[in-house]
Amino acid sequence: MSTLVAESLYQQLVSTFEESETFQTSSKLSTIRHEAFERFQKEGFPTVKNEEWKYTNLHSLVNKPYVLNIQTDVDKVDASLADIPNLDAHRIVLVNGQFVLAFSSLDDEVGLTVKPIDEAYEEPNLQAHYAQYADKTDNVLVQLNTALQTSGVYISVAAGKVVSKPVHIVHVAAGDSPFFAQTRNLIVVEPNAEIEIIESFVTQKESADNLHNKVTEIVVRESAKMQHYYLQVAESSSAYIHHTEVYQEQHSLYNNYNCNLPGASFVRHNINVRLDAENVESHLYGINLTDARQFVDNHTVVDHMKPNCESYEWYKNIPQEESTAVFNGKIFVREDAQKTNAFQQNNNMLIGDKSTVFTKPQLEIFADDVKCSHGCTMGQFDEEALFYLRARGIGEDSARILLVHAFAFDVTSRFSNEQVRSYVENLVAKGLS
């Protein structure tokens, strides 16, 4: 049954947890959830007084009436909103986090396990990894998700399995009344396995305002590889708080491509990567094109914990009109992490006269035999380049699109999937026009 928020979201969440009959003290999962909720109840929603949330004000989002556990008529849902031209992929459709089998297509992929997370609690990988990584961070909203997550998906790739084609996860936000949803995902890639996952976030047309608190834990085991795309193309009625926690073992590879395009009014995404073994490699790429009064905040942590690892991070922000982009990237090189090679770069092109960027690249090194660098640039259109293009008969709008494409190309050219790269570049051009 749907529950309407009577006063504040915090008060209703407290009441919902206390009234729930699903959390029994005899189970391990119940203990985890009770401990998580105790922490959330103690700290509450973060405010701008918290350094990690200095530019991310949740007040207007969490002081609005919502419906919890909303029921939606899935027959009216249009999953084609997330279609990527020429992409051949398995498809998983989640409506407000709920796995909709009728819209999903997995074929017969031996070695690939996909289940709604509430049907996967007996899976050995879930018992071994659930809430073992993200919950140890300082993000209290992870604790809220652990305590009251209502849906999500569990994905496991068997050892040595190379999934034949990408897995496209379509997250659809849909509801006639303002609603709050919490989704929990767990992805485990066993030793020597490989998978490519593309996650698209869309909003059903004419949906009411909606807020999502999503947590994804990813385990990339020894010599496994994972390509991971986030494509944020939702409508302005949607707001998202994401937390992605990645744990990597020896000789593993994890690549993340994080794209936020005009649409969702509010996005806060924490992406944490822990390199907890030798010879681990990670790449994080981000392209954020914002418009209107959109707010997009990306916080990343790359934690080098062991020797001989490599990380590469490159984020680009292009805010238009009155929008705001935030980047806070941290690289830690622990004392034992000798021979680390770490790179971080954040470039920003402000287009709107009232657009804003807040950026804070950070590098903390506790080892002495490393190769690390980080930097940040801030600028606007190159007027000379714009004049050069216009002098050759190119209209001003087309010239600006060409210049932004050139700016974004450094990131999009790194995409391993050509269909996704072309899709994102087309959306960038559309978002500029």
Tab-separated table of N, CA, C and O in Angstrom, residues 16 69 76-77 95 98-99 104 120 138 158 184 253 261 280 293 312 357 374:
chain	number	residue	atom	x	y	z
A	16	THR	N	7.778	4.619	9.054
A	16	THR	CA	7.720	3.452	8.175
A	16	THR	C	8.622	2.338	8.687
A	16	THR	O	8.236	1.161	8.693
A	69	ASN	N	6.806	3.754	-1.635
A	69	ASN	CA	6.402	2.451	-2.188
A	69	ASN	C	5.223	2.596	-3.152
A	69	ASN	O	4.215	1.889	-3.046
A	76	LYS	N	1.429	1.019	-18.817
A	76	LYS	CA	1.488	2.346	-19.415
A	76	LYS	C	2.918	2.881	-19.536
A	76	LYS	O	3.125	3.988	-20.035
A	77	VAL	N	3.867	2.089	-19.082
A	77	VAL	CA	5.260	2.533	-19.078
A	77	VAL	C	5.870	2.365	-20.469
A	77	VAL	O	5.690	1.336	-21.125
A	95	VAL	N	11.081	-0.334	-13.044
A	95	VAL	CA	10.160	0.795	-12.908
A	95	VAL	C	10.121	1.190	-11.437
A	95	VAL	O	9.676	0.426	-10.585
A	98	GLN	N	11.502	-1.507	-9.402
A	98	GLN	CA	10.896	-2.835	-9.450
A	98	GLN	C	11.205	-3.510	-10.791
A	98	GLN	O	10.983	-2.942	-11.852
A	99	PHE	N	11.728	-4.738	-10.721
A	99	PHE	CA	12.086	-5.508	-11.897
A	99	PHE	C	10.809	-5.918	-12.640
A	99	PHE	O	9.955	-6.608	-12.087
A	104	SER	N	11.641	-6.990	-19.959
A	104	SER	CA	13.048	-7.362	-19.973
A	104	SER	C	13.289	-8.493	-20.965
A	104	SER	O	12.396	-9.287	-21.274
A	120	ALA	N	16.953	-12.614	-4.085
A	120	ALA	CA	18.330	-13.113	-4.190
A	120	ALA	C	19.032	-13.221	-2.842
A	120	ALA	O	20.240	-13.436	-2.793
A	138	ASP	N	31.261	7.235	4.601
A	138	ASP	CA	30.650	8.248	5.474
A	138	ASP	C	29.379	8.845	4.879
A	138	ASP	O	28.908	9.891	5.339
A	158	ALA	N	29.312	-15.596	-13.758
A	158	ALA	CA	30.078	-16.751	-13.304
A	158	ALA	C	31.547	-16.646	-13.737
A	158	ALA	O	31.883	-15.975	-14.721
A	184	ARG	N	18.312	-0.718	-4.569
A	184	ARG	CA	19.616	-1.282	-4.179
A	184	ARG	C	20.045	-2.313	-5.220
A	184	ARG	O	19.293	-3.231	-5.542
A	253	LEU	N	39.875	-4.966	-13.993
A	253	LEU	CA	39.714	-3.711	-14.710
A	253	LEU	C	38.278	-3.234	-14.550
A	253	LEU	O	37.334	-3.995	-14.784
A	261	LEU	N	23.010	14.610	-18.885
A	261	LEU	CA	22.596	15.496	-19.960
A	261	LEU	C	21.378	16.301	-19.534
A	261	LEU	O	20.788	16.021	-18.480
A	280	VAL	N	45.843	-3.560	-10.271
A	280	VAL	CA	44.449	-3.236	-10.531
A	280	VAL	C	44.401	-1.945	-11.348
A	280	VAL	O	45.213	-1.041	-11.148
A	293	ARG	N	18.001	25.400	-14.789
A	293	ARG	CA	18.510	25.518	-13.421
A	293	ARG	C	18.940	24.152	-12.881
A	293	ARG	O	18.907	23.913	-11.667
A	312	TYR	N	42.903	6.411	-13.837
A	312	TYR	CA	42.848	7.533	-14.778
A	312	TYR	C	41.449	8.125	-14.694
A	312	TYR	O	40.459	7.408	-14.875
A	357	VAL	N	30.237	26.728	-11.741
A	357	VAL	CA	30.996	25.498	-11.513
A	357	VAL	C	31.722	25.605	-10.181
A	357	VAL	O	32.347	26.627	-9.883
A	374	HIS	N	47.248	15.824	-10.883
A	374	HIS	CA	45.857	16.235	-10.955
A	374	HIS	C	45.804	17.710	-11.316
A	374	HIS	O	46.754	18.460	-11.101
